CSV table of C-alpha atoms and ligand atoms in Angstrom, one decimal:
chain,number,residue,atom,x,y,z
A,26,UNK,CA,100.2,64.7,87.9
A,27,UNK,CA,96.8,64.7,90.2
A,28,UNK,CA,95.1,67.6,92.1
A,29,UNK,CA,95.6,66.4,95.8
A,30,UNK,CA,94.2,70.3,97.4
A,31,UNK,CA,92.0,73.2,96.5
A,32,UNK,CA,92.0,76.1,98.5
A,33,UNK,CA,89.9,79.6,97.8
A,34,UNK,CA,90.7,82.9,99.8
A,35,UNK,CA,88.3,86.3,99.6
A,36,UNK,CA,90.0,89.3,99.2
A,37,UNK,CA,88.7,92.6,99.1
A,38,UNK,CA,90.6,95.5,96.8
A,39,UNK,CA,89.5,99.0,97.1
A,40,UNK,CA,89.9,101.3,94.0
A,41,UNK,CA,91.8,104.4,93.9
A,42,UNK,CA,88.9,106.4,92.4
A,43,UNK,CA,85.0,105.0,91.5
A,44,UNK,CA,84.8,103.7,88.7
A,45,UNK,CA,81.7,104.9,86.7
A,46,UNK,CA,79.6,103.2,84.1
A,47,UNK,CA,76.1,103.1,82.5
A,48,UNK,CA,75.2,100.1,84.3
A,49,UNK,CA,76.3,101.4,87.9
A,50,UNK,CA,79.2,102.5,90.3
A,51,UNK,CA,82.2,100.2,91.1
A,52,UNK,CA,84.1,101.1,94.1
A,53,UNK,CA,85.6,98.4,95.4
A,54,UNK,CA,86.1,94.9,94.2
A,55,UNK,CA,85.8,91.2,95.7
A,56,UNK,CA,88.6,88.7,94.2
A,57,UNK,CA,88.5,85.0,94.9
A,58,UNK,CA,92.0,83.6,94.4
A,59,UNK,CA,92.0,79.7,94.0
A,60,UNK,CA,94.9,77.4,94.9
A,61,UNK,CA,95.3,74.4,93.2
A,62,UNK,CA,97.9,71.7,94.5
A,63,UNK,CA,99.2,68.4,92.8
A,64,UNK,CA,101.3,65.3,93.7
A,65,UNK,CA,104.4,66.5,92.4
A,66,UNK,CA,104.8,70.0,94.3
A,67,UNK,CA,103.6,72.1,91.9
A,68,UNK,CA,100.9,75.0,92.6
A,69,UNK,CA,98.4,76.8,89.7
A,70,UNK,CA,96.7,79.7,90.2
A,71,UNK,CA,93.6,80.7,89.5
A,72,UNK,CA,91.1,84.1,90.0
A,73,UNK,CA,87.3,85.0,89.6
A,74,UNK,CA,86.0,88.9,89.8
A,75,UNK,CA,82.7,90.0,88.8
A,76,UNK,CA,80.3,92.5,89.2
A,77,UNK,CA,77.1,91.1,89.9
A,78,UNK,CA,75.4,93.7,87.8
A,79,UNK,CA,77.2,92.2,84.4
A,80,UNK,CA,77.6,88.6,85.2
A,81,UNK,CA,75.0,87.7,88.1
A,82,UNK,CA,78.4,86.3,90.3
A,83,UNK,CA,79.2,87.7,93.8
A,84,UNK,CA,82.7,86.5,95.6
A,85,UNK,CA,80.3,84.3,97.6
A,86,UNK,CA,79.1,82.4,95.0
A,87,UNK,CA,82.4,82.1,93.5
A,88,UNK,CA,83.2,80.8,96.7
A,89,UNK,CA,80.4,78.4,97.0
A,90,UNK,CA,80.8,77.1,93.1
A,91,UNK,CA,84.7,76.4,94.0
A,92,UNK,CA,83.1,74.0,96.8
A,93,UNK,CA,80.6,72.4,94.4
A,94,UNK,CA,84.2,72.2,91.8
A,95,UNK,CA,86.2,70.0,94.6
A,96,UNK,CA,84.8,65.9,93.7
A,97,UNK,CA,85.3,67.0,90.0
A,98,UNK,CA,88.9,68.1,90.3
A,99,UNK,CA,90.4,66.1,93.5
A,100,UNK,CA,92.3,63.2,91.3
A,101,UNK,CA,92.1,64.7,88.3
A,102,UNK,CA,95.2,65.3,86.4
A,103,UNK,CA,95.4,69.1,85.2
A,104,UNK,CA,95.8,68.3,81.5
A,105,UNK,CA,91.9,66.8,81.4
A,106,UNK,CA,90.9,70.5,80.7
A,107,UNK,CA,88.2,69.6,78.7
A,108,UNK,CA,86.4,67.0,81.1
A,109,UNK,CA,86.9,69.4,83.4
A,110,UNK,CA,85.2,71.7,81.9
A,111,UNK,CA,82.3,69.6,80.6
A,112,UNK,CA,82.0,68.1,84.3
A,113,UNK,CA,82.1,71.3,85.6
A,114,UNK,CA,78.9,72.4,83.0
A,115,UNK,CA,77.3,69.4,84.0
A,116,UNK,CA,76.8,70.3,88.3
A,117,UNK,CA,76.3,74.3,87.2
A,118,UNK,CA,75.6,76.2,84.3
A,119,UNK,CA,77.1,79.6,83.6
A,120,UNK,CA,79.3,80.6,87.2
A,121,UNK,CA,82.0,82.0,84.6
A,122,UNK,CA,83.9,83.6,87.1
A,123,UNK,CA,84.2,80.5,89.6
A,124,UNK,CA,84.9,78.0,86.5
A,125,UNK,CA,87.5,80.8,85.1
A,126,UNK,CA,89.5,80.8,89.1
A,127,UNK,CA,89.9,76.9,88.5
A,128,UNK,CA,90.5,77.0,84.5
A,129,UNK,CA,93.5,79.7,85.1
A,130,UNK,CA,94.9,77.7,88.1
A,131,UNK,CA,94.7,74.8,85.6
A,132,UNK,CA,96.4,76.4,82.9
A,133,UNK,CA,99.0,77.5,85.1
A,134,UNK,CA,100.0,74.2,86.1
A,135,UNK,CA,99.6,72.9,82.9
A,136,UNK,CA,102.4,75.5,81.4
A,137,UNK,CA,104.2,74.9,84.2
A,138,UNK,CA,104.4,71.1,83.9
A,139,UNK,CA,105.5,71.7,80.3
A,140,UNK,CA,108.4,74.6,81.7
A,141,UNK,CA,106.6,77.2,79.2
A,142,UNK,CA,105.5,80.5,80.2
A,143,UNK,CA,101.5,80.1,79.0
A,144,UNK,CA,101.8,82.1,75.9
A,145,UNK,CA,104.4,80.0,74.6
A,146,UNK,CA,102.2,76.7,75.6
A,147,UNK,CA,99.1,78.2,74.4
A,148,UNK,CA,101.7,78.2,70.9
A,149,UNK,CA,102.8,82.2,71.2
A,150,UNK,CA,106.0,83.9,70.5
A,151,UNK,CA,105.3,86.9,71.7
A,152,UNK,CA,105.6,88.0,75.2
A,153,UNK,CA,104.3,91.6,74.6
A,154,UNK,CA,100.4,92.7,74.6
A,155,UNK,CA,99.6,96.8,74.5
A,156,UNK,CA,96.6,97.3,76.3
A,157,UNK,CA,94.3,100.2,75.8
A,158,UNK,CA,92.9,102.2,79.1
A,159,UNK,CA,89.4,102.8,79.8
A,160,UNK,CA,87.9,106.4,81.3
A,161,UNK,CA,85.1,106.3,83.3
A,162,UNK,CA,81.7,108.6,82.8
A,163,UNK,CA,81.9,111.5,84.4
A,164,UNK,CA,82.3,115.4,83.6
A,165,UNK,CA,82.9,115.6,79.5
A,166,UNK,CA,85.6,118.4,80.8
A,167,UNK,CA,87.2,116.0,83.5
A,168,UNK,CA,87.1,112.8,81.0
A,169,UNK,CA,89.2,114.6,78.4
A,170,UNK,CA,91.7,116.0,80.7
A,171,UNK,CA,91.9,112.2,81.5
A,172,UNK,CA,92.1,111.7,77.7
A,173,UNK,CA,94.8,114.2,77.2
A,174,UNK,CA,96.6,112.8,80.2
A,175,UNK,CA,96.7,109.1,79.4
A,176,UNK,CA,97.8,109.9,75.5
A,177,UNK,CA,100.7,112.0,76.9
A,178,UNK,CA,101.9,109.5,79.1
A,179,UNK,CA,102.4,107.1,76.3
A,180,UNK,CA,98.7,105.2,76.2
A,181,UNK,CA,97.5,105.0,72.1
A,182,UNK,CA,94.1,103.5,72.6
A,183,UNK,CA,91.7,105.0,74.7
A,184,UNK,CA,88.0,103.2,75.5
A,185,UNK,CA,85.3,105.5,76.5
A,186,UNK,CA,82.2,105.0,78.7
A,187,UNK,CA,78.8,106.1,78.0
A,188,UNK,CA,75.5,105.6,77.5
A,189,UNK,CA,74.5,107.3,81.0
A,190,UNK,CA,73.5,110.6,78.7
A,191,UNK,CA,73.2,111.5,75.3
A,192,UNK,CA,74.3,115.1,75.2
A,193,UNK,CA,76.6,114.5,78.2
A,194,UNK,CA,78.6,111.6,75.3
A,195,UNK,CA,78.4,113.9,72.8
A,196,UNK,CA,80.2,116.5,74.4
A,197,UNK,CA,82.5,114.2,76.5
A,198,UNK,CA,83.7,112.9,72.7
A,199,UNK,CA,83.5,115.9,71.1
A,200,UNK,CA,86.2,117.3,73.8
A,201,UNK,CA,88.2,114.2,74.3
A,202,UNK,CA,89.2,114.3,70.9
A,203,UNK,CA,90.2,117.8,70.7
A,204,UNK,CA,92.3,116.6,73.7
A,205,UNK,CA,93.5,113.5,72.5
A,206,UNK,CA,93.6,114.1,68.5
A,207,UNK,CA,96.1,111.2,67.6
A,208,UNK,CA,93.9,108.8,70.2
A,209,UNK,CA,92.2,105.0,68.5
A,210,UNK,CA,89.0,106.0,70.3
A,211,UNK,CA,86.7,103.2,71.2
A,212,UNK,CA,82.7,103.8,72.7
A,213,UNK,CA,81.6,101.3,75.6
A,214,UNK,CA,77.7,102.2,76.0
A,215,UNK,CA,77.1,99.1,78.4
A,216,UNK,CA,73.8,98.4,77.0
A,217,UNK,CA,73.0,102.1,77.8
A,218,UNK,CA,70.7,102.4,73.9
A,219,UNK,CA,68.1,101.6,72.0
A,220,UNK,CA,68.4,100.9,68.0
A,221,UNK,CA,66.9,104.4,67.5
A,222,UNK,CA,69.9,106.4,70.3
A,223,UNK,CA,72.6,104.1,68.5
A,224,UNK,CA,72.0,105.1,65.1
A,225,UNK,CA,72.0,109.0,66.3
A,226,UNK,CA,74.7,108.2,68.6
A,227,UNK,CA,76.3,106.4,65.5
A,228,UNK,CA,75.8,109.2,63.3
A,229,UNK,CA,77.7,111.4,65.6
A,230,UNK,CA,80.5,109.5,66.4
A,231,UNK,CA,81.4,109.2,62.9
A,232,UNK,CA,83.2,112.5,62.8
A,233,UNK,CA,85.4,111.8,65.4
A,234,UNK,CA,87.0,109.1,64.4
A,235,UNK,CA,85.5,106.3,66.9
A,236,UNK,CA,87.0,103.0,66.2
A,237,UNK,CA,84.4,101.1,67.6
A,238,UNK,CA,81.3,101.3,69.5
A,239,UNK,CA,81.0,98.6,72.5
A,240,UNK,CA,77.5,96.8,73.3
A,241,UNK,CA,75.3,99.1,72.2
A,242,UNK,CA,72.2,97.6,73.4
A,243,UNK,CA,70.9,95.4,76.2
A,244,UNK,CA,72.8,92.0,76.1
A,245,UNK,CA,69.5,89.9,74.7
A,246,UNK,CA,68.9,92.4,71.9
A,247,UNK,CA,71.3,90.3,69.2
A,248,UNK,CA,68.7,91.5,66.1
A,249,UNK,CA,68.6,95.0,67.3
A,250,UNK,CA,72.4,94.8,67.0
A,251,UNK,CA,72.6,93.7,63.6
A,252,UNK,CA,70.2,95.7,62.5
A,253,UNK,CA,72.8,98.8,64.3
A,254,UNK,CA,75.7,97.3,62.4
A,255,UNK,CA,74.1,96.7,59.0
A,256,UNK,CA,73.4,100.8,59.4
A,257,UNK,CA,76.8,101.6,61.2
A,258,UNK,CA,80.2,103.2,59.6
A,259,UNK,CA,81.7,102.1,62.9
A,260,UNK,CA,82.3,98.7,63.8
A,261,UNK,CA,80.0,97.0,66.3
A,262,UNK,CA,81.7,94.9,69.6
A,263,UNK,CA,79.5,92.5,71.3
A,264,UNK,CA,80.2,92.2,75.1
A,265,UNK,CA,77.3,91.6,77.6
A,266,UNK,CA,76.1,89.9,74.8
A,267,UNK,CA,78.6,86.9,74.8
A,268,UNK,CA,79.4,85.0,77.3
A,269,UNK,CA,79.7,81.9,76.0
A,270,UNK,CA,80.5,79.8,73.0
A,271,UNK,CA,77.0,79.6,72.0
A,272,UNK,CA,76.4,83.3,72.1
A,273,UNK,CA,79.5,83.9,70.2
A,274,UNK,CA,78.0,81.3,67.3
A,275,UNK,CA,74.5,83.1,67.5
A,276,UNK,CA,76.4,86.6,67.5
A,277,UNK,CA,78.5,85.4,64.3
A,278,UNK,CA,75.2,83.8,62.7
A,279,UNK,CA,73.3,87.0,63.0
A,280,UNK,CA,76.1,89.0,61.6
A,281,UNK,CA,75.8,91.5,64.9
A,282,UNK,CA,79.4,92.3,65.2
A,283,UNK,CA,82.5,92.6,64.2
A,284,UNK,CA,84.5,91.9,66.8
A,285,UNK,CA,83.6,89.9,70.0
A,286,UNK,CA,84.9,91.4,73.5
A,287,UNK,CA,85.9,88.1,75.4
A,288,UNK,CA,86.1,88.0,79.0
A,289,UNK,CA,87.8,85.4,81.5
A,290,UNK,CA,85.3,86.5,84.0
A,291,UNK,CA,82.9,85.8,81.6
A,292,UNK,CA,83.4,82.8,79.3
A,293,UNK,CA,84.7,80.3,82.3
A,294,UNK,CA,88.7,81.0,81.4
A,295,UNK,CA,91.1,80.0,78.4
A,296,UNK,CA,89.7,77.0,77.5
A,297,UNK,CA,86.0,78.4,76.2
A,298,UNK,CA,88.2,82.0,75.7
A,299,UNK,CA,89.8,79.7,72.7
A,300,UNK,CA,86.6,78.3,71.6
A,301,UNK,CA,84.9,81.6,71.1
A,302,UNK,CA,88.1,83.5,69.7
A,303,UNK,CA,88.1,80.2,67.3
A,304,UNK,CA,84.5,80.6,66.2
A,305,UNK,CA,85.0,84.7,66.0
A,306,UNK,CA,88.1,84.0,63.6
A,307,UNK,CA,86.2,81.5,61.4
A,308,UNK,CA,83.4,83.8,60.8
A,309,UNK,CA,86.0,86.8,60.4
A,310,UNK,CA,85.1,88.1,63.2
A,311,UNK,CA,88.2,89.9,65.2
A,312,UNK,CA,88.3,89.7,69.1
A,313,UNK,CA,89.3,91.5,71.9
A,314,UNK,CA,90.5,90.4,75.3
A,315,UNK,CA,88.8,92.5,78.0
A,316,UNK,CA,88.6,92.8,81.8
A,317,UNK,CA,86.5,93.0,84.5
A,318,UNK,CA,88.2,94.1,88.1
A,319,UNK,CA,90.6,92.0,88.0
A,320,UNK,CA,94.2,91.9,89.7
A,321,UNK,CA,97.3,91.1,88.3
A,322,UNK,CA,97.2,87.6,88.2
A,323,UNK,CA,94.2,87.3,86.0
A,324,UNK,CA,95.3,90.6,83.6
A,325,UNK,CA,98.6,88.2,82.5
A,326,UNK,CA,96.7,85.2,81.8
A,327,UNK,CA,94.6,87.3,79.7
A,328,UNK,CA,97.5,88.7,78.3
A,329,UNK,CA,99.0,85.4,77.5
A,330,UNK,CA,96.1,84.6,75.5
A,331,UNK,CA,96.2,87.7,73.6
A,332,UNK,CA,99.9,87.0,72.3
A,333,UNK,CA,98.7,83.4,71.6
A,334,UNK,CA,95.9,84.5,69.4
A,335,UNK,CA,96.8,86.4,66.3
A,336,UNK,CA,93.1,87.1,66.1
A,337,UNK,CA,92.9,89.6,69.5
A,338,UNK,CA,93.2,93.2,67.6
A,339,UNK,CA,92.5,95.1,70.9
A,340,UNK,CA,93.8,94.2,74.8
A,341,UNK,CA,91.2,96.0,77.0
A,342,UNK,CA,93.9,95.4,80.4
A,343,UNK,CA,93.8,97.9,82.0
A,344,UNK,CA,91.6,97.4,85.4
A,345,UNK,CA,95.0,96.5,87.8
A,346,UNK,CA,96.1,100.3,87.3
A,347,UNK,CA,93.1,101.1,88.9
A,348,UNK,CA,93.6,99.6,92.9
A,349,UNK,CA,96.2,98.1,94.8
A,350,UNK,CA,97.1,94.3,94.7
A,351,UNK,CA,101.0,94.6,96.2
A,352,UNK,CA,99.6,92.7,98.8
A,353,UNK,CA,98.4,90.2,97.3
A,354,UNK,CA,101.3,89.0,94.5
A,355,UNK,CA,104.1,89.0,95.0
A,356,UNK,CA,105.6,89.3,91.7
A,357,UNK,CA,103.8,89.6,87.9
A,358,UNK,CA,104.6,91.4,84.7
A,359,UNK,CA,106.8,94.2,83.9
A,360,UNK,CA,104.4,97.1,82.4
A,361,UNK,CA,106.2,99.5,80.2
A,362,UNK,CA,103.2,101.6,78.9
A,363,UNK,CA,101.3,100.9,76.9
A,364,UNK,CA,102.8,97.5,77.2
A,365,UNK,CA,102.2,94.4,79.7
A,366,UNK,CA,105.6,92.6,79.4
A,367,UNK,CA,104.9,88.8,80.3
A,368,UNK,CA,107.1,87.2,82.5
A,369,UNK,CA,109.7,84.4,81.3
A,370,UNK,CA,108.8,82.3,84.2
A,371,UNK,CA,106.7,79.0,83.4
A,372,UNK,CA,102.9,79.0,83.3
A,373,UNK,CA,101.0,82.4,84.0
A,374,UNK,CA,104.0,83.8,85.5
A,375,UNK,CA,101.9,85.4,88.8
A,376,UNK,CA,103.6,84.5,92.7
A,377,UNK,CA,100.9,84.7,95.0
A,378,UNK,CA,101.1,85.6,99.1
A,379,UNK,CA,99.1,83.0,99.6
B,420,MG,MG1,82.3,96.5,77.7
């Protein structure tokens, strides 16, 4: 099988409410979804999102990167993944939202080829990922009527933005779980500390149950964050922090986590997704698949990973409740909450209008 067309279309996807973190405002989002053709009639899918503000991408340079990917994958057959990927390191460094749009359409067609839904040809059984949902900064008051909410309609794990304000995260926890008592709690501060507001911050959470606290610190602070953890009750989850394989090693080295939040958007897709989750697992380090605003499409590939990988204890999924795609695809996973169901259908199992 050989790539004979790649096509990229821009789409723009408004959100039903802003989405509020320490690092800024999100309220709309760019997707670039990539079409990959072969020789023998079958299509792959691919997608990149990212905020510029976590990854340094925009939609155009996703755009621009697919151009620069064309020589490298015109020919080639789908399966040489990991030439792909090292010719693809070789013209640009980093772009892991543009080289995760072509890895995903590559994966797809790969499963595909092989008549597997992707779980099952990443080596899964499973076809069934829970995913927590995430609630925004805002009023402490507002954030744990959310809370209560979200547990009510069926959602167990619950991730929590801060690091905006210190007394406004105090109070926002201390009410959410009043409001959500039965809730696994997890703290995303987006960099928002220092070392010295962690270890308060820290020393707080610990009576409300938090099961982990997110990137504490900025991304290029991996002593401050050991130095957190070796103090911390709570276990510590890198995210800014790793993006790639080599961060993950360095994070694992400096024993600054415990588990490693791995994005698609991020790494470059499955194929360096594997390679960090592999690293994580061998340092006994646990993972976590997480989003950025992404659509359907690349929410099930993440989700097919996640049932592949015994070593994914959490499935941050939750950014396509959040804005309307139906235009978009035409057909993805069955969601019975708190559960992405994955489609039987070979590869990632996502039918694009397009
Ligand atoms: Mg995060």
């Amino acid at each position: 099988m050989r790539i004979t067309g790649v096509k990229a279309e821009l789409v723009a996807v408004s959100l039903a409410k802003p989405f509020v973190i320490s690092l800024g405002v999100i309220d709309s989002a760019d997707i670039v979804f990539v079409k990959i053709e072969t020789d023998e009639g079958l299509t792959g899918y691919g997608e990149g999102s990212a905020p510029a503000f976590v990854s340094g991408e925009t939609s155009e340079s996703i755009l621009a990167a697919v151009e620069l990917a064309k020589p490298i994958l015109l020919g080639a057959s789908p399966f040489a993944i990991a030439e792909i990927h090292r010719a693809l390191d070789a013209v640009m460094v980093r772009n892991g939202s543009a080289k995760c749009a072509i890895d995903l359409a590559l994966y797809d067609l790969m499963a595909k080829s092989a008549d597997l839904p992707l779980y099952a040809y990443l080596g899964g059984t499973v076809n069934r990922v829970e995913t927590d949902m995430t609630i925004g900064i805002g009023e402490p008051a507002a954030m744990a009527a959310t809370a209560a909410e979200l547990t009510a309609a069926g959602y167990r794990e619950l991730k929590i933005k801060a690091g905006s304000d210190e007394e406004q995260d105090r109070e926002a926890i201390r009410l959410i779980r009043a409001a959500a008592p039965s809730a696994h709690l997890k703290v995303d501060a987006n960099q928002g500390w220092t070392v010295a507001s962690a270890l308060r911050m820290l020393a707080y959470y610990a009576q409300f149950s938090v099961g982990a606290l997110e990137q504490p610190l900025p991304y290029w602070d991996i002593d401050g964050m050991a130095e957190v953890r070796a103090r911390s009750t709570i276990p510590i989850m890198a995210d800014e922090s790793c993006f790639t394989p080599q961060d993950a090693s360095r994070i694992v080295r400096a024993r600054a986590a415990d588990t490693i939040n791995i994005k698609l958007m991020k790494c470059g897709g499955i194929f360096r997704a594997l390679e960090i989750n592999a690293i994580a697992e061998a340092a006994n380090v646990t993972t976590m698949l997480g989003c950025m605003l992404e659509s359907r499409l690349a929410i099930a590939a993440g989700a097919h990973l996640v049932a592949a990988r015994r070593n994914f204890v959490f499935a941050d999924l939750d950014s396509f409740r959040d804005f309307d795609d139906s235009a978009q695809i035409k057909s993805a996973f069955d969601f019975e909450l708190p559960d992405i169901v994955l489609s039987q259908t070979p590869g990632i199992g996502v039918e694009l209008a397009f």
